[in-house]
Short mmCIF file of C-alpha atoms and ligand atoms in Angstrom, two decimals:
data_model
loop_
_atom_site.label_atom_id
_atom_site.label_comp_id
_atom_site.label_asym_id
_atom_site.label_seq_id
_atom_site.Cartn_x
_atom_site.Cartn_y
_atom_site.Cartn_z
CA MET A 1 88.92 92.41 109.87
CA ALA A 2 86.11 89.93 110.25
CA LYS A 3 82.87 91.52 111.41
CA LEU A 4 82.87 91.01 115.17
CA GLU A 5 79.49 91.28 116.86
CA ASN A 6 81.00 91.52 120.33
CA LEU A 7 84.32 90.92 122.06
CA ASP A 8 83.73 87.22 122.83
CA LYS A 9 86.00 85.87 120.07
CA ILE A 10 88.80 88.27 121.03
CA VAL A 11 88.53 87.39 124.73
CA ASN A 12 88.50 83.70 123.90
CA LEU A 13 91.48 83.84 121.54
CA SER A 14 93.35 85.98 124.08
CA LYS A 15 92.92 83.32 126.72
CA THR A 16 93.66 80.29 124.55
CA ARG A 17 96.66 81.75 122.73
CA GLY A 18 98.22 83.74 125.57
CA PHE A 19 97.49 87.36 124.72
CA VAL A 20 95.59 88.31 127.89
CA PHE A 21 94.45 86.34 130.94
CA GLN A 22 92.04 87.29 133.68
CA GLY A 23 93.95 88.86 136.60
CA SER A 24 94.44 86.60 139.68
CA GLU A 25 92.54 83.91 137.77
CA ILE A 26 93.23 81.01 140.13
CA TYR A 27 91.56 82.98 142.94
CA GLY A 28 88.44 83.57 140.89
CA GLY A 29 89.83 86.75 139.36
CA MET A 30 89.97 90.34 140.56
CA GLY A 31 87.31 92.46 138.86
CA ASN A 32 88.53 94.17 135.73
CA THR A 33 92.19 93.43 136.07
CA TRP A 34 93.96 91.62 133.28
CA ASP A 35 97.38 90.01 132.88
CA TYR A 36 99.20 90.03 129.56
CA GLY A 37 100.52 86.60 128.61
CA PRO A 38 103.63 85.66 126.60
CA ILE A 39 102.11 86.72 123.26
CA GLY A 40 100.25 89.76 124.60
CA VAL A 41 103.26 91.25 126.32
CA GLU A 42 105.21 91.12 123.04
CA LEU A 43 102.35 92.80 121.18
CA LYS A 44 101.98 95.49 123.83
CA ASN A 45 105.73 96.11 124.07
CA ASN A 46 105.92 96.43 120.28
CA ILE A 47 103.11 98.99 120.31
CA LYS A 48 104.88 100.95 123.05
CA LYS A 49 108.16 100.77 121.13
CA ALA A 50 106.45 101.99 117.94
CA TRP A 51 104.89 104.92 119.84
CA TRP A 52 108.19 105.85 121.51
CA LYS A 53 110.03 105.61 118.18
CA ARG A 54 107.58 107.95 116.52
CA PHE A 55 107.08 110.48 119.32
CA VAL A 56 110.57 110.52 120.88
CA GLN A 57 113.21 108.85 118.71
CA GLU A 58 112.08 110.30 115.38
CA SER A 59 111.18 113.67 116.84
CA ASP A 60 113.78 116.46 116.84
CA ASN A 61 112.35 118.10 119.92
CA SER A 62 110.72 115.54 122.21
CA PHE A 63 112.21 113.90 125.27
CA GLY A 64 111.08 111.07 127.51
CA VAL A 65 110.61 110.83 131.26
CA ASP A 66 109.60 108.00 133.58
CA ALA A 67 108.11 109.73 136.61
CA ALA A 68 107.03 108.19 139.92
CA ILE A 69 103.51 106.80 140.16
CA LEU A 70 103.15 108.21 143.67
CA MET A 71 103.35 111.98 143.66
CA ASN A 72 103.04 114.70 146.28
CA SER A 73 99.32 115.14 147.01
CA ARG A 74 99.58 118.83 146.21
CA VAL A 75 100.08 117.80 142.57
CA TRP A 76 96.49 116.50 142.50
CA GLU A 77 95.17 119.64 144.15
CA ALA A 78 96.91 121.75 141.53
CA SER A 79 95.68 119.57 138.66
CA GLY A 80 92.11 119.72 139.93
CA HIS A 81 91.83 115.95 140.42
CA THR A 82 91.21 116.12 144.18
CA ALA A 83 88.29 118.49 143.75
CA SER A 84 86.70 117.35 140.55
CA PHE A 85 88.03 114.14 139.00
CA SER A 86 84.72 112.40 139.43
CA ASP A 87 81.95 110.64 137.56
CA PRO A 88 78.21 110.98 138.21
CA LYS A 89 77.22 107.77 139.98
CA MET A 90 73.81 106.52 140.95
CA ASP A 91 72.71 103.28 142.61
CA CYS A 92 69.78 101.13 141.60
CA LYS A 93 67.55 100.95 144.69
CA ASN A 94 66.15 97.61 143.57
CA CYS A 95 69.27 95.50 142.82
CA LYS A 96 71.88 97.74 144.51
CA THR A 97 74.16 97.91 141.47
CA ARG A 98 76.10 101.11 140.78
CA HIS A 99 75.97 102.97 137.46
CA ARG A 100 77.28 106.03 135.70
CA ALA A 101 74.35 108.27 134.90
CA ASP A 102 76.00 109.68 131.77
CA ASN A 103 76.65 106.15 130.44
CA LEU A 104 73.03 105.09 130.99
CA ILE A 105 71.85 108.10 128.99
CA GLU A 106 74.44 107.55 126.25
CA GLU A 107 73.41 103.91 125.83
CA TYR A 108 69.73 104.87 125.76
CA ASN A 109 70.36 107.60 123.18
CA LYS A 110 72.44 105.28 121.02
CA LYS A 111 69.62 102.71 121.01
CA HIS A 112 67.02 105.33 120.13
CA ASP A 113 69.15 107.21 117.59
CA ILE A 114 69.06 110.39 119.68
CA GLU A 115 71.92 112.81 119.00
CA MET A 116 72.46 114.77 122.18
CA PRO A 117 75.61 115.88 124.04
CA VAL A 118 75.56 114.30 127.49
CA ASP A 119 78.77 115.80 128.86
CA SER A 120 77.21 119.26 129.05
CA MET A 121 74.31 118.10 131.31
CA SER A 122 74.20 118.90 135.01
CA LYS A 123 73.49 116.20 137.61
CA GLU A 124 69.90 117.38 137.96
CA GLU A 125 69.35 117.39 134.18
CA MET A 126 70.70 113.85 133.93
CA TYR A 127 68.48 112.62 136.76
CA ASN A 128 65.38 114.23 135.26
CA TYR A 129 66.19 112.83 131.80
CA ILE A 130 66.53 109.31 133.23
CA VAL A 131 63.21 109.55 135.06
CA GLU A 132 61.41 111.21 132.13
CA HIS A 133 62.59 108.55 129.65
CA GLN A 134 62.22 105.73 132.18
CA ILE A 135 65.78 104.56 131.47
CA LYS A 136 66.19 101.15 133.04
CA CYS A 137 68.87 99.60 135.21
CA PRO A 138 70.91 97.33 132.86
CA ASN A 139 71.04 94.72 135.62
CA CYS A 140 67.42 94.35 136.81
CA GLY A 141 65.36 96.38 134.34
CA LYS A 142 63.79 98.69 136.95
CA CYS A 143 63.93 102.48 136.82
CA ASP A 144 64.37 103.27 140.50
CA PHE A 145 67.62 105.08 141.16
CA THR A 146 69.11 107.11 143.99
CA GLU A 147 69.97 110.71 143.22
CA ILE A 148 73.23 111.31 141.37
CA LYS A 149 76.39 111.92 143.39
CA ASN A 150 79.89 112.75 142.26
CA PHE A 151 82.31 109.89 142.83
CA ASN A 152 86.05 110.66 142.86
CA LEU A 153 87.94 108.16 140.71
CA MET A 154 91.34 108.41 142.39
CA PHE A 155 92.57 105.42 144.39
CA SER A 156 93.95 106.61 147.70
CA THR A 157 96.38 104.90 150.02
CA LYS A 158 98.35 105.91 153.08
CA ARG A 159 102.01 106.69 153.58
CA GLY A 160 103.66 106.86 156.96
CA VAL A 161 105.77 104.73 159.29
CA THR A 162 103.47 104.92 162.32
CA ASP A 163 99.77 104.03 162.39
CA ASP A 164 98.64 107.37 163.83
CA ASN A 165 100.64 109.62 161.54
CA GLN A 166 99.85 108.78 157.96
CA ASP A 167 99.36 110.99 154.94
CA VAL A 168 96.80 110.22 152.28
CA ILE A 169 98.44 109.79 148.89
CA TYR A 170 97.05 108.74 145.51
CA LEU A 171 97.91 106.32 142.75
CA ARG A 172 98.23 108.62 139.77
CA PRO A 173 95.08 108.70 137.60
CA GLU A 174 97.09 109.93 134.58
CA THR A 175 100.76 110.11 133.70
CA ALA A 176 100.52 113.71 132.44
CA GLN A 177 101.33 115.39 135.76
CA GLY A 178 104.76 113.71 135.76
CA GLU A 179 105.49 115.55 132.53
CA PHE A 180 104.21 118.91 133.77
CA VAL A 181 106.12 118.90 137.06
CA ASN A 182 109.32 118.01 135.18
CA PHE A 183 108.88 120.68 132.52
CA LEU A 184 111.77 122.85 133.73
CA ASN A 185 114.01 119.88 134.66
CA VAL A 186 113.75 118.56 131.12
CA GLN A 187 114.17 122.00 129.56
CA ARG A 188 117.27 122.75 131.68
CA THR A 189 119.01 119.40 131.19
CA THR A 190 118.34 119.08 127.46
CA ARG A 191 118.70 122.83 126.77
CA ALA A 192 115.52 122.45 124.73
CA LYS A 193 113.92 125.55 123.28
CA VAL A 194 110.16 126.02 123.21
CA PRO A 195 108.46 124.46 121.30
CA PHE A 196 109.38 121.01 122.59
CA GLY A 197 107.62 117.93 123.92
CA ILE A 198 107.81 115.53 126.87
CA ALA A 199 106.62 111.95 126.48
CA GLN A 200 105.91 109.26 129.00
CA ILE A 201 104.54 105.73 129.03
CA GLY A 202 103.31 104.37 132.32
CA LYS A 203 100.60 102.96 134.53
CA ALA A 204 97.58 104.94 135.64
CA PHE A 205 94.82 103.92 138.06
CA ARG A 206 91.16 104.89 138.23
CA ASN A 207 88.43 103.56 140.47
CA GLU A 208 86.04 103.36 137.51
CA ILE A 209 82.35 102.97 138.37
CA THR A 210 81.62 100.91 135.30
CA PRO A 211 84.78 99.27 134.01
CA GLY A 212 84.29 96.71 131.30
CA ASN A 213 84.53 95.59 127.70
CA PHE A 214 87.63 93.49 128.42
CA ILE A 215 90.72 95.76 128.39
CA PHE A 216 88.81 98.79 127.08
CA ARG A 217 88.05 100.33 130.48
CA THR A 218 89.93 98.97 133.46
CA ILE A 219 90.95 100.21 136.87
CA GLU A 220 94.68 99.83 136.12
CA PHE A 221 95.95 100.67 132.65
CA GLU A 222 98.87 102.11 130.76
CA GLN A 223 98.91 105.49 129.09
CA MET A 224 101.19 106.86 126.40
CA GLU A 225 101.09 110.63 126.83
CA HIS A 226 102.85 113.46 125.06
CA GLN A 227 102.75 117.08 126.19
CA PHE A 228 103.90 119.66 123.69
CA PHE A 229 104.95 123.03 125.15
CA CYS A 230 104.64 125.98 122.80
CA LYS A 231 103.93 129.70 122.63
CA PRO A 232 100.23 130.36 123.27
CA GLU A 233 99.84 131.96 119.83
CA ASP A 234 101.18 128.79 118.13
CA SER A 235 98.93 126.38 120.00
CA GLU A 236 96.24 126.05 117.35
CA LYS A 237 98.83 125.12 114.72
CA PHE A 238 100.36 122.44 116.98
CA TYR A 239 96.93 121.19 118.05
CA ASN A 240 96.13 120.48 114.40
CA GLU A 241 99.57 118.98 113.88
CA TYR A 242 99.09 116.56 116.81
CA LYS A 243 95.64 115.60 115.58
CA GLN A 244 97.27 114.50 112.34
CA LYS A 245 100.17 112.78 114.13
CA ALA A 246 97.75 110.86 116.35
CA TRP A 247 95.76 109.78 113.29
CA ASP A 248 98.89 108.70 111.40
CA PHE A 249 100.12 106.69 114.36
CA ALA A 250 96.80 104.85 114.68
CA VAL A 251 96.99 103.93 110.99
CA SER A 252 100.66 102.93 111.26
CA VAL A 253 99.85 100.21 113.81
CA GLY A 254 97.32 98.73 111.43
CA LEU A 255 93.99 100.46 112.11
CA ASN A 256 91.92 100.88 108.98
CA PRO A 257 91.28 104.63 108.36
CA GLU A 258 87.64 103.74 107.74
CA HIS A 259 87.40 102.46 111.30
CA ILE A 260 88.64 105.64 112.97
CA ARG A 261 87.16 109.13 113.13
CA PHE A 262 87.65 112.45 114.92
CA LYS A 263 85.04 113.52 117.43
CA ASP A 264 85.16 117.04 118.85
CA HIS A 265 84.29 117.36 122.53
CA ASP A 266 80.81 118.83 123.03
CA LYS A 267 81.84 120.58 126.21
CA LEU A 268 85.27 122.07 126.83
CA ALA A 269 86.90 122.38 130.24
CA HIS A 270 86.94 126.06 131.23
CA TYR A 271 90.69 126.33 130.52
CA ALA A 272 90.73 124.36 127.24
CA LYS A 273 90.90 126.00 123.84
CA ALA A 274 90.03 122.86 121.86
CA ALA A 275 89.66 119.12 122.46
CA CYS A 276 88.80 116.10 120.39
CA ASP A 277 89.05 112.31 120.50
CA ILE A 278 89.93 109.78 117.90
CA GLN A 279 87.29 107.08 118.09
CA TYR A 280 87.65 103.52 116.85
CA LEU A 281 84.81 101.38 115.61
CA PHE A 282 85.02 98.69 118.32
CA PRO A 283 82.54 95.78 118.15
CA MET A 284 80.48 97.64 120.80
CA GLY A 285 80.35 100.77 118.62
CA TRP A 286 82.38 103.96 118.08
CA SER A 287 84.33 104.62 121.28
CA GLU A 288 87.20 106.83 122.39
CA LEU A 289 90.67 105.60 121.53
CA ASN A 290 92.68 108.70 122.38
CA GLY A 291 92.35 112.38 123.14
CA ILE A 292 94.04 115.53 121.80
CA HIS A 293 93.68 118.62 123.90
CA ASN A 294 94.77 122.24 123.65
CA ARG A 295 95.10 122.88 127.40
CA SER A 296 96.24 126.52 127.25
CA THR A 297 98.69 127.59 129.99
CA TRP A 298 96.48 126.09 132.68
CA ASP A 299 98.63 123.15 133.83
CA LEU A 300 101.89 125.01 134.28
CA SER A 301 100.12 128.05 135.76
CA ARG A 302 98.43 125.87 138.36
CA HIS A 303 101.70 124.17 139.31
CA GLN A 304 103.34 127.57 139.62
CA GLU A 305 100.51 128.71 141.89
CA PHE A 306 100.43 125.60 144.10
CA SER A 307 104.18 124.92 144.32
CA GLY A 308 105.26 128.53 144.59
CA LYS A 309 107.98 127.75 141.99
CA SER A 310 108.19 129.68 138.76
CA MET A 311 107.19 127.58 135.73
CA GLN A 312 108.12 130.32 133.30
CA TYR A 313 110.31 129.73 130.31
CA LEU A 314 112.94 132.30 129.43
CA ASP A 315 113.31 132.71 125.68
CA PRO A 316 117.10 132.95 125.15
CA ILE A 317 116.73 135.05 122.01
CA THR A 318 114.03 137.56 122.93
CA ASN A 319 114.54 137.40 126.72
CA GLU A 320 110.78 137.11 126.97
CA LYS A 321 109.53 135.18 130.05
CA TYR A 322 106.26 133.31 129.76
CA ILE A 323 104.32 130.19 130.74
CA PRO A 324 104.04 127.94 127.71
CA ASN A 325 100.82 126.54 126.34
CA VAL A 326 100.33 122.73 126.38
CA VAL A 327 99.00 120.58 123.54
CA GLU A 328 98.36 117.10 124.91
CA TYR A 329 98.04 113.82 123.04
CA SER A 330 97.04 110.93 125.28
CA ILE A 331 96.30 107.35 124.33
CA GLY A 332 95.58 104.29 126.43
CA CYS A 333 97.96 101.54 125.44
CA ASP A 334 95.61 98.72 126.49
CA ARG A 335 92.77 100.33 124.56
CA LEU A 336 94.99 100.49 121.51
CA VAL A 337 95.95 96.82 121.99
CA LEU A 338 92.22 96.00 121.97
CA ALA A 339 91.65 98.02 118.80
CA VAL A 340 94.63 96.31 117.14
CA LEU A 341 93.33 92.86 118.16
CA CYS A 342 89.86 93.64 116.76
CA GLU A 343 91.29 95.06 113.55
CA ALA A 344 93.68 92.16 112.97
CA TYR A 345 91.15 89.38 113.65
CA ASP A 346 89.98 87.49 110.60
CA GLU A 347 88.32 84.20 109.76
CA GLU A 348 89.11 82.92 106.29
CA THR A 349 87.59 80.01 104.45
CA LEU A 350 90.33 78.03 102.73
CA GLU A 351 90.16 76.13 99.44
CA ASP A 352 89.66 72.84 101.28
CA GLY A 353 86.62 74.32 103.05
CA GLU A 354 88.37 74.67 106.42
CA THR A 355 88.33 77.96 108.29
CA ARG A 356 91.48 79.55 109.59
CA ILE A 357 91.63 82.28 112.22
CA VAL A 358 94.40 84.68 111.33
CA MET A 359 95.63 87.83 113.04
CA HIS A 360 96.81 90.24 110.34
CA PHE A 361 99.07 92.31 112.59
CA ALA A 362 101.32 94.89 110.97
CA PRO A 363 104.66 93.02 110.98
CA HIS A 364 106.46 95.55 113.22
CA ILE A 365 103.97 94.98 116.04
CA ALA A 366 103.47 91.22 115.55
CA PRO A 367 104.49 89.32 118.73
CA TYR A 368 106.79 86.93 116.88
CA LYS A 369 108.27 87.85 113.54
CA VAL A 370 109.14 84.32 112.55
CA ALA A 371 108.47 80.71 113.55
CA ILE A 372 110.95 77.92 112.90
CA LEU A 373 109.19 74.64 112.11
CA PRO A 374 111.09 71.39 111.41
CA LEU A 375 108.96 69.20 109.14
CA GLN A 376 109.87 66.16 111.21
CA LYS A 377 111.44 65.74 114.63
CA ASN A 378 114.60 64.16 113.15
CA LEU A 379 115.33 67.51 111.48
CA SER A 380 115.40 69.28 114.83
CA GLU A 381 119.18 69.55 115.13
CA LYS A 382 119.43 71.60 111.93
CA ALA A 383 116.22 73.50 112.79
CA LYS A 384 117.55 74.49 116.22
CA GLU A 385 120.81 75.66 114.68
CA ILE A 386 118.83 77.96 112.36
CA TYR A 387 116.57 79.06 115.23
CA LYS A 388 119.59 80.06 117.34
CA GLN A 389 120.88 82.22 114.48
CA ILE A 390 117.55 83.80 113.67
CA GLN A 391 116.59 84.65 117.27
CA LYS A 392 119.68 86.86 117.52
CA ARG A 393 118.00 89.24 115.08
CA PHE A 394 114.28 88.62 115.39
CA MET A 395 111.76 87.67 118.03
CA ALA A 396 111.30 84.05 116.98
CA THR A 397 109.55 80.94 118.17
CA TYR A 398 110.20 77.24 117.63
CA ASP A 399 107.50 74.60 117.23
CA ASP A 400 107.92 70.93 116.40
CA ALA A 401 104.65 69.56 117.85
CA GLY A 402 101.84 68.27 115.61
CA SER A 403 101.27 68.30 111.88
CA ILE A 404 102.72 71.15 109.85
CA GLY A 405 99.18 72.31 109.02
CA LYS A 406 98.29 72.59 112.70
CA ARG A 407 101.50 74.46 113.39
CA TYR A 408 100.75 76.97 110.61
CA ARG A 409 97.28 77.50 112.14
CA ARG A 410 98.81 78.15 115.58
CA GLN A 411 101.14 80.76 114.11
CA ASP A 412 98.30 82.34 112.11
CA GLU A 413 96.30 82.71 115.31
CA ILE A 414 99.07 84.67 117.02
CA GLY A 415 99.83 86.63 113.84
CA THR A 416 103.38 85.44 113.07
CA PRO A 417 104.12 86.96 109.64
CA TYR A 418 106.61 84.29 108.50
CA CYS A 419 106.97 80.55 109.08
CA VAL A 420 110.25 78.91 108.11
CA THR A 421 109.99 75.20 107.40
CA ILE A 422 113.06 73.01 107.67
CA ASP A 423 112.73 69.92 105.44
CA PHE A 424 114.95 67.36 103.78
CA ASP A 425 115.99 69.90 101.13
CA THR A 426 117.51 71.88 103.97
CA LEU A 427 119.96 69.05 104.62
CA GLU A 428 120.60 68.33 100.94
CA ASN A 429 120.56 71.80 99.32
CA GLY A 430 120.82 74.19 102.27
CA THR A 431 117.42 75.78 101.57
CA VAL A 432 114.36 76.47 103.69
CA THR A 433 110.75 77.31 102.81
CA VAL A 434 109.33 80.62 103.99
CA ARG A 435 105.53 80.88 104.20
CA ASP A 436 103.81 84.26 104.21
CA ARG A 437 101.00 84.48 106.81
CA ASP A 438 98.64 86.59 104.70
CA THR A 439 99.07 85.10 101.21
CA MET A 440 100.13 81.62 102.41
CA LYS A 441 102.55 81.63 99.45
CA GLN A 442 105.90 79.95 99.96
CA ASP A 443 109.40 80.96 98.84
CA THR A 444 112.49 78.79 98.84
CA ILE A 445 115.46 80.61 100.34
CA LYS A 446 119.10 79.69 101.00
CA ILE A 447 119.88 79.45 104.72
CA GLU A 448 122.61 82.08 104.52
CA GLU A 449 120.17 84.53 102.88
CA LEU A 450 117.32 83.89 105.31
CA ALA A 451 117.99 86.66 107.85
CA ASN A 452 118.35 89.36 105.18
CA TYR A 453 115.31 88.05 103.32
CA LEU A 454 113.22 88.32 106.49
CA GLN A 455 114.61 91.75 107.31
CA GLN A 456 113.71 93.07 103.86
CA LYS A 457 110.20 91.65 104.10
CA LEU A 458 109.68 93.07 107.59
CA ASP A 459 111.05 96.49 106.62
CA ALA A 460 108.76 96.62 103.59
N1 GAP B 501 95.96 113.25 130.60
C1 GAP B 501 94.72 113.23 129.93
C2 GAP B 501 93.93 112.04 130.21
O1 GAP B 501 94.25 111.23 131.03
P1 GAP B 501 91.74 110.82 129.48
O2 GAP B 501 90.83 111.09 128.32
O3 GAP B 501 91.13 110.72 130.82
O4 GAP B 501 92.81 111.98 129.43
C3 GAP B 501 93.40 109.42 128.05
O5 GAP B 501 92.59 109.52 129.19
C4 GAP B 501 93.31 108.06 127.42
O6 GAP B 501 93.58 107.05 128.40
C5 GAP B 501 91.91 107.71 126.90
O7 GAP B 501 91.72 108.22 125.60
C6 GAP B 501 91.96 106.20 126.90
O8 GAP B 501 92.62 105.72 125.76
C7 GAP B 501 92.82 105.89 128.12
N2 GAP B 501 91.98 105.57 129.28
C8 GAP B 501 91.36 106.42 130.11
N3 GAP B 501 90.71 105.76 131.09
C9 GAP B 501 90.94 104.45 130.88
C10 GAP B 501 90.55 103.24 131.55
N4 GAP B 501 89.82 103.27 132.66
N5 GAP B 501 90.96 102.06 131.05
C11 GAP B 501 91.73 102.02 129.94
N6 GAP B 501 92.14 103.11 129.28
C12 GAP B 501 91.75 104.31 129.73
#
């Protein structure tokens, strides 16, 4: 990866090449919403597919669900979100901007090399720390804040067919509750035995006080979450196992192990036995990529208490009845897309002195696997015939506009691992040239061997 000082180059490339656009752009945008374009949606789908393959398809004991975004409001009472899913907000009295007190302190500490856990501080301690250190408003530079208040992050809406009889409901702030409430449905229908897991990929919504850093923190995002249900006495073993699995997955989508690290939580929720994040070295510094959490029996116990329905598992061998422990692995898909974009980005100086931007995506997550490029327009009939064949097996693109050099550059910028050039030898000898994105070396291949050649390369 090229050293990126900030996200500007990634945001710019995303816009020009079609990875990610500003949401509702023609109306001046809608703060912190983003739309994935034709290249971005392929990249994101490939990342989701890779996650699902690893955590559902290749797992002997994990099953997927796709639960509703809108859930019974009692779910959020049971989960604790209604009462305490909040961030400490304060307003600048001078410029009226809103800030997260913990973020202001973290930024200040980072700048001054102060190692201090912020998540264990009370509201009063945070306020006093800000005043004592004269921490300034990032917008106007004054230190004149209101006192800190808790701000609930759930988006609420109303459900009802008459104006005067409407219930408040919430857009889910995490997908996890859909897995918990379906624990017994999944167990019964799959006849799964504990330990087993439930996975889900889906949208979540949070009214973040300080969204930002492109797709890092947004108000609408996608999570990939996996809950593993096990005996309480086995939870430490599975917690460590999922830490390793989360690490391996991050590396498998192309993140350099030197750019990721574990970070234990300084303060544990009262029910949690252990919790850590994997952080990635984003251009703005080490920041959370995903979390792994040993959540004890808390989630299922709470749903049992609030729903009045038993959430106990009956062990068919020992006849023991118990509420399983949950080990959770949760990763934001958009945040992972951002990490993958940062990791893949490179600027190389070529022999002729020109610079090329190239996205070194791992081939299995690259948006297009192959581009078909006729050297000249009068070769397009043959090129299209090959394109039609190839697109049956691979996500492929076709480009006949501009010089071949420019077309290679375009493919490099969207990370296409292989470019297939159709030239006059194709008509005479039935061969094509395959160019490798990373080495820029070219191989001559017979048309009938092309698909297998590409498959072997992509599998490797
Ligand atoms: N069920 C547990 C849970 O939701 P979390 O740490 O709040 O835990 C899990 O969120 C992951 O979701 C984070 O590690 C991050 O990758 C992603 N995430 C959380 N808030 C986000 C936001 N506002 N924008 C983008 N991704 C977010």
